[in-house]
Amino acid sequence: MMKEVDRETPSSDDDEEEGDRRNLIPQNDTRPTSNSTHFPSLHIDDDDNATTLRRSCCSPRGFKDKKRYLLVILIPLVVVLVYFSLHFGSLIGSSSIWNINSVGGSSYDDRMSESELRSLYLLRQQQLGLISLWNHAFGNNSASMGSNSTELGAKRFHFEEVKSVIYKQISLNQQIQQVLLSAHKNGNFSELGLDNRDLDNVEASMCRKVDQKFAGRRTIEWKPRSNKYLIAICVSGQMSNHLICLEKHMFFAAILNRILVIPSPKVDYQFSRVLDIEHINKCLGRKVVITFDEFSELKRKDFRIDKFICYFSSPNHCYLDDGHIRKLKELGLSMPKLESPWLEDVKKPNKRSVQDIETKFHSDGEVIAIGDVFFADVEREWVMQPRGPISHKCNTLIEPSHLILLTAQRFVQTFLGTDYVALHFRRHGFLKFCNVKKPSCFYPIPQAADCIRRVVERANTPVIYLSTDAAESETGLLESLIVLDGKPVPLVTRPARNSAEKWDALLYRHGLEGDPQVEAMLDKTICAMSSVFIGSSGSTFTEDILRLRKDWGSASVCDEYICQDELPSFIAEDE
């Protein structure tokens, strides 16, 4: 089960609300849209025509285009089915590949009756699927044509869902052909040109991997001066926030040509338990990061910070409270006065450039500290690109430790296999947080189950890996409602320690078992390895998984947030 533990225990409801606000991503206050470069769930093709088609179908203005598109799909299919139904007898009678006379009368009749009944059932399923597609596309158009698309109940039409339904109808059509032909033992399916190769090609394109275009990355060289250091200060939120903060500090260090000092575990998380810090140096081919213990050993005779620069000046300098300042002083560091080069509010960060950082954060001092940069908006598109803004020879700089990565692989081999959907289902503290946002991002369990089922159907995978902090009452209901083709789709979570199972033996042997941050990183790794990922909008835990999927090249065109582009079917009133 996914769990991240707060560094501070809230003392009141206001503290809990502030903690939620810190732990969740402010830039997600607006619901993600289908043309977001961050989450290409509605992507069909990379050309401009496909982009235009997506936009026209996803708004009331594109209703006529959407109707024409579906009619192009449905009319030929109906014609084919009618023709097939009217002429099937003549097709059988004229074909030379069936030797009907050689088959016993009664057994042949029985097989034909059984095949016809099965075919009627499959045709009915095909009909229901097409009706569902029609209703989903046009069911609420009379209301939505004259209303704002952000009103409760409005939905956008997903092209990926169209593809999924069409694929299922193609698959059903093939099953009908196979059932009807099965009554004729001498029938040769391939001689009619009815084989699986075309269907295999369609299936392969359904949830293909996203081409991240790594070769076109914009990068900066990180070549630090040997005697210049930058101490990272990260205080906002939980581990996922701190990892994002650490990644931004690496960018700052590269701009300022300094060695990055990983925060001390006495004031921050113990990063060495979840990250391979030396991996970063190997990827760059030089020493660019050091642990705080290494730094204190190098500077033990002159253990000081020459300049403490605060990226944010409001609501307080460096986003630091008295407790964090006290912890920093307890490390034995000599600290100067906190200062900020500009007026910057953490609630409304301004867009900043590399030149701004070079100018405002320049210092001739050997050791500087910069804090907290989690909310900083510096060269966002550059920083958020796959594999990050820094030139290196690895897939990603900040990735799980080798022990966690290997444990995740063993878990997948034991419980999941190659094809599985991973679901990060954030619930704890989310109801109040999401309902403050417009629109809300907290969905009733039945609605969430239906959204998840559609993705699973599109991905054509047999199992879901669940990473959640939800109560069993919620996960139990969720699992009971995710039903595909009449069968429940199992939700797999990491089981409790069992000596008979060896997939987690490495963590146990190295004393990492039971560490909540190790378990959270293990959950992220399993999710990042999945065929398709469904995340929770607004959660930094989800965002870190998306970063890994982009960097590893495992992101799929079917990846999306839970109920992306939908509004909750019910929203509670404010307090």
CSV table of C-alpha atoms in Angstrom, one decimal, residues 22 37 48 78 135 139 236 246 252 269 277 282 294 298 320 344 353 389 418 439 464 539 546 568 570:
chain,number,residue,atom,x,y,z
A,22,ARG,CA,1.7,21.9,0.5
A,37,THR,CA,2.0,17.6,-23.3
A,48,ASP,CA,-1.3,18.4,-37.1
A,78,VAL,CA,-23.9,-2.0,-40.4
A,135,ASN,CA,-24.9,7.3,-26.5
A,139,GLY,CA,-26.2,11.3,-25.2
A,236,SER,CA,7.6,21.7,1.6
A,246,LEU,CA,15.9,18.3,-5.4
A,252,PHE,CA,20.1,25.6,-10.2
A,269,TYR,CA,14.5,12.7,4.5
A,277,ILE,CA,23.2,9.2,-5.2
A,282,LYS,CA,28.2,8.3,-12.9
A,294,GLU,CA,30.9,14.2,2.7
A,298,LEU,CA,35.5,18.5,3.6
A,320,LEU,CA,11.2,28.2,6.5
A,344,GLU,CA,8.2,36.5,-4.7
A,353,SER,CA,14.6,32.4,-16.8
A,389,PRO,CA,17.2,19.8,-18.6
A,418,THR,CA,4.3,-8.0,-18.5
A,439,PRO,CA,-13.6,21.9,-10.7
A,464,ILE,CA,-4.6,-3.7,-12.0
A,539,SER,CA,-0.8,14.6,-6.4
A,546,LEU,CA,4.9,10.3,-14.6
A,568,PRO,CA,-17.6,14.4,-10.3
A,570,PHE,CA,-21.8,14.6,-7.0
